[in-house]
XYZ file of C-alpha atoms in Angstrom:
629
model
C 0.000 0.000 0.000
C 2.856 2.363 0.879
C 4.546 1.600 -2.430
C 1.459 2.523 -4.437
C 0.978 5.743 -2.434
C 4.548 6.777 -3.113
C 4.136 6.192 -6.840
C 0.950 8.287 -6.878
C 2.685 11.133 -5.023
C 5.630 10.938 -7.411
C 3.383 11.098 -10.501
C 1.312 14.030 -9.191
C 4.355 16.092 -8.218
C 6.105 15.534 -11.550
C 3.004 16.461 -13.564
C 2.334 19.549 -11.434
C 5.909 20.746 -11.792
C 5.908 20.097 -15.551
C 2.695 22.079 -16.113
C 3.971 25.051 -14.113
C 7.243 25.117 -16.039
C 5.478 24.983 -19.409
C 3.241 27.908 -18.472
C 6.187 29.937 -17.277
C 8.293 29.274 -20.359
C 5.601 29.573 -23.030
C 2.516 31.617 -22.027
C -0.263 31.228 -24.551
C -2.302 34.041 -26.095
C -6.066 33.712 -26.282
C -7.609 35.106 -29.447
C -11.299 35.739 -29.982
C -12.735 34.941 -33.386
C -15.063 37.487 -34.896
C -17.502 35.882 -37.322
C -19.200 37.963 -39.978
C -22.928 37.743 -40.491
C -23.615 35.031 -43.084
C -24.783 36.201 -46.486
C -28.082 34.768 -47.605
C -30.684 35.775 -50.120
C -33.815 36.109 -48.005
C -34.475 36.735 -44.334
C -30.817 37.282 -43.455
C -28.675 40.395 -43.251
C -26.581 40.856 -46.394
C -23.344 42.810 -46.171
C -23.547 45.802 -48.521
C -20.533 47.785 -47.299
C -17.578 47.389 -44.958
C -14.612 49.664 -44.272
C -11.862 49.184 -41.686
C -9.722 51.984 -43.224
C -6.656 49.726 -43.410
C -5.731 51.233 -46.792
C -4.797 54.367 -44.855
C -7.240 56.740 -46.582
C -10.921 57.611 -46.915
C -10.789 56.723 -50.596
C -13.785 57.256 -52.867
C -16.279 55.694 -50.449
C -16.240 58.712 -48.126
C -16.346 62.490 -48.453
C -14.717 64.757 -45.878
C -16.429 68.027 -44.996
C -14.187 70.016 -42.666
C -11.213 68.431 -40.919
C -10.356 64.784 -40.434
C -8.996 61.756 -42.233
C -7.511 58.352 -41.461
C -4.738 57.809 -38.932
C -3.057 55.364 -36.594
C -3.949 57.153 -33.356
C -6.169 54.239 -32.285
C -8.288 51.526 -33.905
C -10.710 48.697 -33.255
C -9.100 46.323 -35.744
C -5.819 46.543 -37.588
C -3.948 49.813 -37.190
C -5.996 52.548 -38.864
C -9.256 54.313 -38.056
C -11.034 57.412 -39.362
C -11.264 60.579 -37.310
C -12.679 64.114 -37.189
C -11.105 66.929 -35.183
C -10.369 70.651 -34.925
C -13.790 72.119 -35.840
C -17.341 71.394 -36.956
C -17.298 68.846 -39.775
C -18.267 65.364 -40.850
C -17.282 62.342 -42.908
C -20.120 61.132 -45.158
C -20.389 57.791 -46.937
C -21.237 57.273 -50.585
C -24.872 56.668 -51.553
C -26.561 53.246 -51.512
C -29.733 52.157 -53.278
C -31.821 50.359 -50.652
C -35.172 51.109 -52.282
C -36.021 47.412 -52.649
C -34.913 46.442 -49.142
C -36.980 45.497 -46.145
C -34.544 46.785 -43.498
C -31.146 48.509 -43.268
C -28.656 47.789 -40.460
C -25.524 49.706 -39.464
C -22.625 48.795 -37.158
C -19.627 50.873 -36.099
C -17.022 51.430 -33.404
C -16.397 54.886 -31.901
C -13.768 56.100 -29.441
C -13.502 59.480 -27.813
C -10.074 61.077 -28.079
C -7.579 60.929 -25.244
C -4.270 62.689 -24.621
C -2.561 59.281 -24.612
C -3.081 58.906 -28.369
C -4.744 62.072 -29.767
C -6.574 64.753 -27.745
C -9.852 64.667 -25.862
C -12.963 66.695 -26.769
C -14.668 68.776 -24.108
C -17.393 71.399 -23.759
C -19.964 71.023 -26.527
C -17.658 69.085 -28.859
C -20.049 66.134 -29.163
C -20.127 63.503 -31.900
C -23.240 62.338 -33.764
C -23.954 59.458 -36.131
C -26.739 60.130 -38.650
C -28.378 58.576 -41.710
C -30.036 60.266 -44.676
C -33.758 59.444 -44.832
C -36.059 59.257 -47.854
C -37.559 62.625 -46.823
C -34.164 64.303 -47.293
C -33.485 64.816 -43.570
C -30.490 63.722 -41.509
C -31.731 61.494 -38.672
C -29.514 61.101 -35.583
C -29.149 57.524 -34.332
C -26.346 58.074 -31.777
C -25.044 60.993 -29.718
C -21.650 60.658 -28.025
C -20.988 63.385 -25.479
C -17.761 65.281 -24.894
C -18.504 64.992 -21.169
C -18.012 61.209 -21.317
C -14.704 59.828 -19.968
C -11.682 60.425 -22.197
C -10.845 57.419 -24.338
C -14.337 55.928 -23.875
C -15.140 53.180 -26.406
C -18.580 52.580 -27.910
C -19.738 49.708 -30.115
C -23.127 50.126 -31.764
C -25.546 48.071 -33.859
C -28.821 49.514 -35.190
C -31.712 48.387 -37.328
C -32.886 51.605 -38.947
C -36.483 52.694 -39.539
C -38.069 51.975 -42.923
C -37.397 55.547 -44.105
C -33.785 54.391 -44.594
C -34.930 52.091 -47.422
C -34.555 54.416 -50.399
C -32.269 54.919 -53.371
C -30.009 57.622 -51.854
C -29.164 56.205 -48.441
C -25.940 57.372 -46.797
C -24.480 57.648 -43.315
C -22.294 60.320 -41.774
C -20.153 60.836 -38.667
C -20.624 64.421 -37.522
C -18.543 66.443 -35.041
C -20.339 69.447 -33.584
C -17.369 71.595 -32.604
C -13.645 71.663 -31.907
C -10.638 73.886 -31.291
C -7.102 74.282 -32.597
C -4.128 76.619 -32.552
C -1.152 77.248 -34.776
C 0.789 74.666 -32.770
C -1.753 71.986 -31.876
C -4.921 70.361 -33.145
C -7.442 69.297 -30.525
C -10.698 67.387 -30.018
C -10.479 64.046 -31.795
C -13.299 61.582 -32.362
C -12.347 58.241 -33.925
C -14.511 55.632 -35.662
C -13.734 52.273 -37.257
C -15.172 49.059 -38.733
C -18.233 50.595 -40.346
C -20.601 47.952 -41.710
C -23.892 48.412 -43.540
C -26.247 45.466 -44.033
C -29.618 45.158 -45.677
C -32.425 42.650 -45.620
C -34.099 42.088 -48.941
C -37.712 41.708 -49.743
C -38.588 38.310 -51.276
C -36.677 37.779 -54.524
C -38.420 35.180 -56.690
C -37.957 36.525 -60.217
C -34.945 37.464 -62.306
C -34.977 41.010 -63.720
C -35.404 41.725 -67.413
C -33.514 44.140 -69.704
C -35.241 45.377 -72.873
C -35.645 48.231 -75.373
C -31.984 49.239 -75.619
C -30.980 52.217 -77.739
C -28.007 54.420 -78.551
C -28.380 57.896 -80.055
C -27.039 59.145 -82.331
C -25.819 56.118 -84.290
C -23.066 58.212 -85.836
C -21.597 61.651 -85.313
C -18.555 63.727 -84.478
C -16.212 63.276 -81.536
C -17.525 66.367 -79.779
C -21.122 65.087 -79.644
C -22.738 63.378 -76.638
C -23.903 59.773 -77.105
C -26.742 58.352 -75.027
C -26.932 54.618 -74.231
C -30.310 53.628 -72.705
C -32.079 50.442 -71.595
C -35.149 49.512 -69.514
C -34.833 47.484 -66.314
C -37.866 45.520 -65.089
C -38.308 43.332 -61.981
C -41.576 41.608 -60.950
C -40.402 41.553 -57.302
C -40.020 45.342 -57.567
C -36.349 45.001 -56.603
C -34.042 47.742 -57.800
C -30.889 47.068 -59.765
C -27.991 46.634 -57.372
C -25.712 46.886 -60.438
C -26.441 48.072 -63.967
C -23.637 48.837 -66.418
C -23.147 49.759 -70.049
C -20.014 48.005 -71.311
C -18.497 49.923 -74.257
C -15.501 48.340 -75.982
C -14.979 46.140 -72.873
C -14.957 49.141 -70.518
C -17.608 49.257 -67.764
C -19.641 52.416 -67.212
C -22.289 52.673 -64.433
C -25.735 53.791 -65.583
C -28.182 56.076 -63.773
C -31.961 56.467 -63.783
C -33.446 58.899 -66.254
C -36.068 59.717 -63.597
C -34.496 59.414 -60.144
C -37.941 59.370 -58.475
C -39.184 56.367 -60.480
C -39.122 53.332 -58.154
C -41.766 51.218 -59.896
C -39.563 48.436 -61.189
C -42.535 46.189 -61.956
C -43.460 48.499 -64.846
C -39.839 49.107 -65.850
C -37.377 51.921 -65.137
C -35.278 53.596 -67.829
C -31.491 53.848 -67.262
C -28.944 55.834 -69.301
C -25.258 56.499 -69.757
C -24.268 59.809 -71.401
C -20.777 60.431 -72.753
C -18.844 61.981 -75.626
C -16.657 59.499 -77.506
C -13.353 59.890 -79.319
C -13.304 58.954 -82.977
C -13.614 55.267 -83.791
C -16.048 52.354 -84.060
C -17.748 50.973 -80.969
C -19.525 47.855 -79.701
C -21.431 47.473 -76.453
C -23.768 45.383 -74.238
C -25.572 45.781 -70.884
C -25.314 43.873 -67.575
C -27.514 44.120 -64.479
C -28.275 42.341 -61.198
C -30.932 42.546 -58.493
C -28.502 41.119 -55.938
C -29.520 37.525 -56.597
C -30.016 37.147 -60.342
C -27.538 38.418 -62.969
C -28.778 39.261 -66.474
C -27.127 40.367 -69.722
C -28.464 42.063 -72.855
C -28.032 40.697 -75.397
C -27.534 37.243 -73.849
C -24.586 36.640 -76.177
C -22.551 38.767 -78.549
C -22.277 42.530 -78.866
C -24.330 45.399 -80.254
C -22.557 47.657 -82.764
C -22.406 51.438 -82.880
C -21.997 54.285 -82.830
C -19.494 55.330 -85.478
C -17.626 58.466 -84.383
C -15.692 60.764 -86.725
C -12.865 62.985 -85.613
C -12.953 66.750 -85.853
C -10.089 68.958 -84.837
C -10.914 72.609 -84.662
C -10.051 73.369 -81.054
C -6.635 73.593 -79.426
C -6.412 71.402 -76.294
C -5.669 72.867 -72.881
C -3.707 71.662 -69.898
C -4.182 72.772 -66.309
C -1.205 72.037 -64.094
C -1.354 70.973 -60.443
C 2.375 71.078 -59.723
C 4.127 68.388 -57.709
C 2.694 66.964 -54.498
C 3.952 66.704 -51.867
C 7.051 68.858 -51.921
C 8.335 67.436 -48.651
C 8.680 63.719 -47.942
C 11.145 60.895 -47.508
C 12.836 58.251 -49.629
C 9.682 56.119 -49.950
C 7.277 58.990 -50.646
C 5.503 59.088 -54.019
C 5.982 62.543 -55.545
C 3.203 63.103 -58.089
C 3.347 65.491 -61.054
C -0.236 65.916 -62.276
C -2.068 67.769 -65.030
C -5.622 67.979 -66.371
C -5.925 67.674 -70.149
C -9.077 68.906 -71.919
C -10.138 69.181 -75.574
C -13.454 70.603 -76.798
C -13.252 68.341 -79.866
C -13.042 65.412 -77.391
C -9.770 64.280 -78.897
C -7.453 62.367 -76.546
C -3.801 63.404 -76.364
C -1.584 61.712 -78.893
C 1.270 62.503 -76.503
C 1.518 64.069 -73.055
C 4.638 64.333 -70.879
C 6.498 66.248 -68.199
C 10.054 67.522 -68.619
C 11.929 67.485 -65.279
C 15.434 68.966 -65.293
C 15.785 68.111 -68.980
C 14.465 64.534 -68.702
C 11.158 63.734 -70.450
C 8.702 61.405 -68.682
C 5.378 60.281 -70.230
C 2.240 60.809 -68.143
C -0.263 58.037 -67.352
C -4.034 58.475 -67.451
C -5.545 58.301 -63.964
C -8.975 56.913 -64.962
C -8.951 54.836 -68.135
C -12.760 54.573 -68.063
C -13.126 58.337 -68.476
C -13.757 59.074 -72.184
C -14.915 62.639 -71.685
C -12.018 64.875 -72.707
C -14.346 67.842 -73.055
C -14.559 68.338 -69.294
C -11.012 67.050 -68.853
C -9.082 63.916 -67.877
C -6.266 63.703 -65.333
C -2.751 62.478 -66.148
C 0.191 62.006 -63.791
C 3.814 60.959 -63.408
C 4.971 59.356 -60.127
C 8.577 59.244 -58.938
C 10.709 59.074 -55.779
C 13.693 61.084 -54.543
C 16.540 59.938 -52.318
C 17.795 63.407 -51.394
C 16.895 67.090 -51.594
C 16.379 68.363 -55.144
C 15.805 71.707 -56.803
C 13.733 70.947 -59.897
C 12.592 72.801 -62.992
C 9.736 71.227 -64.925
C 7.073 71.896 -67.549
C 4.384 69.916 -69.417
C 3.856 69.238 -73.132
C 0.835 67.730 -74.925
C -0.594 67.277 -78.422
C -3.937 66.134 -79.893
C -2.161 65.010 -83.073
C -2.558 68.363 -84.804
C -2.156 71.043 -82.158
C 0.808 71.102 -79.770
C 0.697 72.892 -76.431
C 3.035 73.402 -73.497
C 2.930 74.846 -70.019
C 5.110 77.474 -68.459
C 8.213 76.389 -66.552
C 7.946 75.799 -62.816
C 10.667 75.828 -60.171
C 10.169 73.827 -56.993
C 12.261 72.388 -54.211
C 11.898 68.737 -53.193
C 13.031 68.205 -49.611
C 13.652 64.854 -47.934
C 13.403 64.155 -44.212
C 16.491 62.808 -42.520
C 15.644 60.344 -39.772
C 18.022 58.148 -37.841
C 17.587 55.618 -35.022
C 20.054 55.361 -32.202
C 20.170 53.949 -28.658
C 17.760 51.078 -29.264
C 18.306 49.187 -26.034
C 16.225 46.617 -24.170
C 15.837 47.453 -20.479
C 13.973 44.655 -18.729
C 10.469 44.789 -20.143
C 10.882 48.322 -21.499
C 12.415 48.996 -24.899
C 13.997 52.432 -25.116
C 13.847 54.335 -28.408
C 15.760 57.486 -29.139
C 15.285 59.122 -32.527
C 17.191 61.999 -34.057
C 15.284 64.021 -36.643
C 16.713 66.735 -38.839
C 13.305 68.025 -39.780
C 12.122 70.379 -42.476
C 8.415 69.915 -41.865
C 5.955 70.759 -39.143
C 5.674 67.330 -37.539
C 2.465 66.642 -35.706
C 2.913 63.158 -34.289
C 5.529 60.414 -34.053
C 4.859 56.765 -33.186
C 6.804 53.531 -32.963
C 5.288 50.361 -34.375
C 6.285 46.751 -33.670
C 5.349 44.117 -36.274
C 4.430 40.635 -35.044
C 5.036 37.395 -37.002
C 1.365 37.216 -38.071
C 1.717 40.729 -39.612
C -0.354 42.368 -36.871
C 1.260 45.204 -34.987
C 0.991 47.542 -32.026
C 1.949 51.169 -31.676
C 3.144 53.459 -28.944
C 2.991 57.250 -29.098
C 6.440 58.819 -29.026
C 5.600 62.462 -29.501
C 2.562 64.712 -29.672
C 4.182 68.011 -30.426
C 5.335 70.320 -33.149
C 8.968 70.448 -34.214
C 9.871 73.731 -35.865
C 11.500 73.991 -39.264
C 15.158 72.936 -39.491
C 15.177 71.955 -35.823
C 17.148 68.876 -34.789
C 15.452 67.105 -31.911
C 15.865 63.904 -29.949
C 12.769 61.982 -29.001
C 12.924 59.370 -26.250
C 10.273 56.868 -25.328
C 9.983 53.417 -23.782
C 7.940 50.609 -25.303
C 6.193 48.160 -22.962
C 7.857 44.900 -23.961
C 6.391 42.673 -21.230
C 3.574 41.213 -23.353
C 5.794 40.464 -26.341
C 7.133 36.937 -26.778
C 10.820 36.316 -27.358
C 12.072 36.608 -30.919
C 13.069 39.064 -33.644
C 10.673 41.817 -34.731
C 10.526 44.534 -37.364
C 10.255 48.103 -36.099
C 8.604 50.967 -37.975
C 8.627 54.636 -37.163
C 5.416 56.434 -38.143
C 5.363 60.180 -38.615
C 2.253 62.300 -39.114
C 2.495 65.857 -40.360
C 0.184 68.710 -39.460
C -2.057 67.853 -42.435
C -2.565 64.281 -41.283
C -0.290 62.687 -43.895
C 1.256 59.463 -42.569
C 4.788 58.307 -43.362
C 6.186 54.928 -42.309
C 9.889 54.260 -41.910
C 11.127 50.679 -41.698
C 14.461 50.678 -39.877
C 15.531 47.126 -39.229
C 14.711 44.767 -36.393
C 14.913 44.338 -32.638
C 15.387 41.100 -30.734
C 13.919 40.110 -27.374
C 15.824 37.376 -25.549
C 14.166 35.069 -23.000
C 14.009 36.857 -19.646
C 15.159 35.138 -16.419
C 12.349 33.906 -14.180
C 13.419 32.992 -10.650
C 10.406 30.681 -10.267
C 11.790 28.277 -12.874
C 14.809 27.060 -10.786
C 12.581 26.931 -7.682
C 10.200 24.533 -9.376
C 13.118 22.545 -10.794
C 14.494 22.030 -7.266
C 11.048 21.052 -5.986
C 10.731 18.550 -8.807
C 14.134 16.956 -8.083
C 13.393 16.708 -4.345
C 10.017 15.139 -5.088
C 11.657 12.490 -7.263
C 14.321 11.718 -4.619
C 11.699 11.465 -1.873
C 9.431 9.182 -3.880
C 12.277 6.881 -5.004
C 13.551 6.621 -1.421
C 10.102 5.737 -0.139
C 9.788 2.996 -2.736
C 13.243 1.595 -1.820
C 12.481 1.437 1.909
C 9.158 -0.297 1.322
C 10.846 -2.848 -0.906
C 14.024 -3.762 0.987
C 13.129 -3.470 4.701
C 10.526 -6.149 5.576
C 8.714 -5.932 8.903
C 8.078 -8.641 11.487
C 4.345 -8.976 11.869
C 1.995 -11.378 13.558
C -1.012 -13.171 12.277
C -4.383 -12.573 13.870
C -5.847 -15.872 14.879
C -9.443 -16.679 15.335
C -8.671 -19.830 17.429
C -5.838 -20.504 19.848
C -3.953 -23.776 19.717
C -2.811 -25.541 22.856
C 0.933 -25.173 23.357
C 3.450 -25.798 26.133
C 3.430 -23.379 29.116
C 6.945 -22.095 28.288
C 6.022 -21.180 24.721
C 2.711 -19.793 25.859
C 4.376 -17.431 28.331
C 6.972 -16.295 25.746
C 4.404 -15.663 23.057
C 2.165 -13.891 25.543
C 4.934 -11.416 26.338
C 5.796 -10.905 22.637
C 2.189 -10.397 21.648
C 1.691 -7.974 24.532
C 4.661 -5.930 23.359
C 3.526 -5.784 19.749
C 0.004 -4.848 20.778
C 1.357 -2.045 22.962
C 3.541 -0.634 20.179
C 1.272 -0.997 17.192
C -1.865 -3.047 17.445
C -3.381 -0.982 20.262
C -3.271 2.078 17.947
C -4.938 0.222 15.117
C -8.589 -0.857 14.920
C -9.140 -4.578 15.194
C -10.412 -4.747 11.639
C -7.123 -3.364 10.320
C -5.034 -5.657 12.555
C -6.598 -8.636 10.910
C -5.291 -7.540 7.515
C -1.555 -8.311 7.554
C 0.309 -8.024 4.273
C 2.876 -10.718 5.320
C 2.397 -13.437 7.983
C 5.376 -15.048 9.722
C 6.046 -16.773 13.001
C 6.999 -14.424 15.844
C 10.137 -16.364 16.740
C 11.374 -17.249 13.230
C 13.181 -15.238 10.530
C 10.704 -14.325 7.773
C 13.358 -14.987 5.117
C 14.942 -18.303 6.041
C 12.488 -19.469 8.722
C 15.424 -19.956 11.091
C 14.348 -19.917 14.735
C 15.521 -16.793 16.543
C 17.108 -16.940 19.976
C 15.654 -15.109 22.959
C 18.574 -12.660 22.986
C 17.921 -11.737 19.340
C 14.212 -11.344 20.022
C 14.992 -9.194 23.064
C 17.192 -6.865 20.972
C 14.443 -6.611 18.389
C 11.949 -5.905 21.183
C 14.172 -3.101 22.559
C 14.276 -1.392 19.137
C 17.659 -2.570 17.920
C 18.229 -3.462 14.309
C 19.882 -6.879 14.000
C 20.679 -9.280 11.207
C 19.459 -12.835 11.013
C 22.091 -15.008 12.784
C 21.969 -17.564 9.973
C 25.080 -17.305 7.787
C 22.980 -18.211 4.770
C 20.535 -15.334 5.371
C 21.913 -12.298 7.272
C 18.857 -10.160 6.337
C 18.183 -7.117 8.560
C 15.348 -7.528 11.042
C 13.402 -4.771 12.808
C 10.346 -4.701 14.980
C 7.003 -4.110 13.261
């Protein structure tokens, strides 16, 4: 029994020690999975729009009115989030056609600013979330107060009233007020992970396209050509997509009558555009969100035939180079707007920079309207400061034009790391900046192996022009596992432009934990103790007696001797043990014989055993140690 107990103790101690060591050496991270709402056709929310701003800009899905943008001050997911600040203003989404929907749902994450990562609003600098209703009014669905705690986080989900189900739905994030100075910008509100869902009405029938037309069928390049088609849906579902595809280029179509929502009777759509000279082919595609249709089902329609005229001299409007201050990875963009009232595209268009000619690329290849102008650009990078002279040249094939000469200065930031040193669980960064820009914010970013990253604010201040400054900060390294990591430095200028510098790696070595050797010692002692207990149980047998239900008649001398021996054993052990346990003896031997060789023991040997001495069996063939039980 003792042997089994020792083995159990040994096993438990070893397992306990092993588990503690594993947790100390390799702590696990727990990650929560965020599951998107499943997309289904009927009765389930369908995702219409999602933006986490991880591309670093508002893009074409949002319009900024006032002050704001996208930054890395804080976020709900990833690194970026949108923000408003400084003054009254808002960020408004693009329009959505939810006229055939049953319900519209919106989700978003909002955080009030805090001095730890931006700056906190106060006073009446509240933040509202609103949607545009079918009556043309902005309806407020959330009000976040400047009096709430700084850095407060809000997560919201709403099912909007039915007046959100119309063809011009949009949502906006509106800041009521704010303040700023020539040195600082205050009062930030941040929002992230905007999602818009809709629930469709029953969709049983595929839509139908019919009665297409293009007018005129032929003409000059400066005329406007109108492509039209009717869209019909017996479920009265609007077209989620309807395009006119001209020479394999997609062009979105719009309603002729924006108030016509009776799709059961058919709604007329059009695409208006001038066309350069040439021959054209086209077809139409549409969808109600479930069924996709094409007209014609196969092949292409031909027309129109466009003839070139060339009476007008083209024009170019220059936009200079932007930005003029950056770093070695900044894209410097030379841009120009080319227009021609004959709607003739440029046969050549270029920029001459310090005597080198560079062709310009069209920004939007789907734009065929040269009458109102098309944008062209040239993108390059600079590794050092440059004084540049540049001008633009263009031609429509007959008429050549050129711009005046411009002189600009391209200036490059000089940034250098030094004193990157690990101090316990704090990583110290010192950064020297020879700056030629009004810097608004500096952050350090650590990239993890799964490409996620965290940031720590280094500076929220303004560095004056041509000022060399040292910035010191300590990164909390305690939650980061051992290994090598990439480090980025992120700089934000006063306009909100973000620049990322990648400057090598840092390495965190395993830190010493005094608990590890403690548990190692405990584990070794536990093993020694358990092995010793097993050895003693195995190699030191005990003299025991056998409980007898019936006495046998023996000689008086033996009876007296056994009576004394039994009395002694009962006094030392049996008296302390219940009778039921005394009857269970793991090994039964005679009281006056060696349990190994069965040699009869003398009275002197038995007396020594009785007095607690440890003696060996007197038999030369045995010599096993004997002790009292």
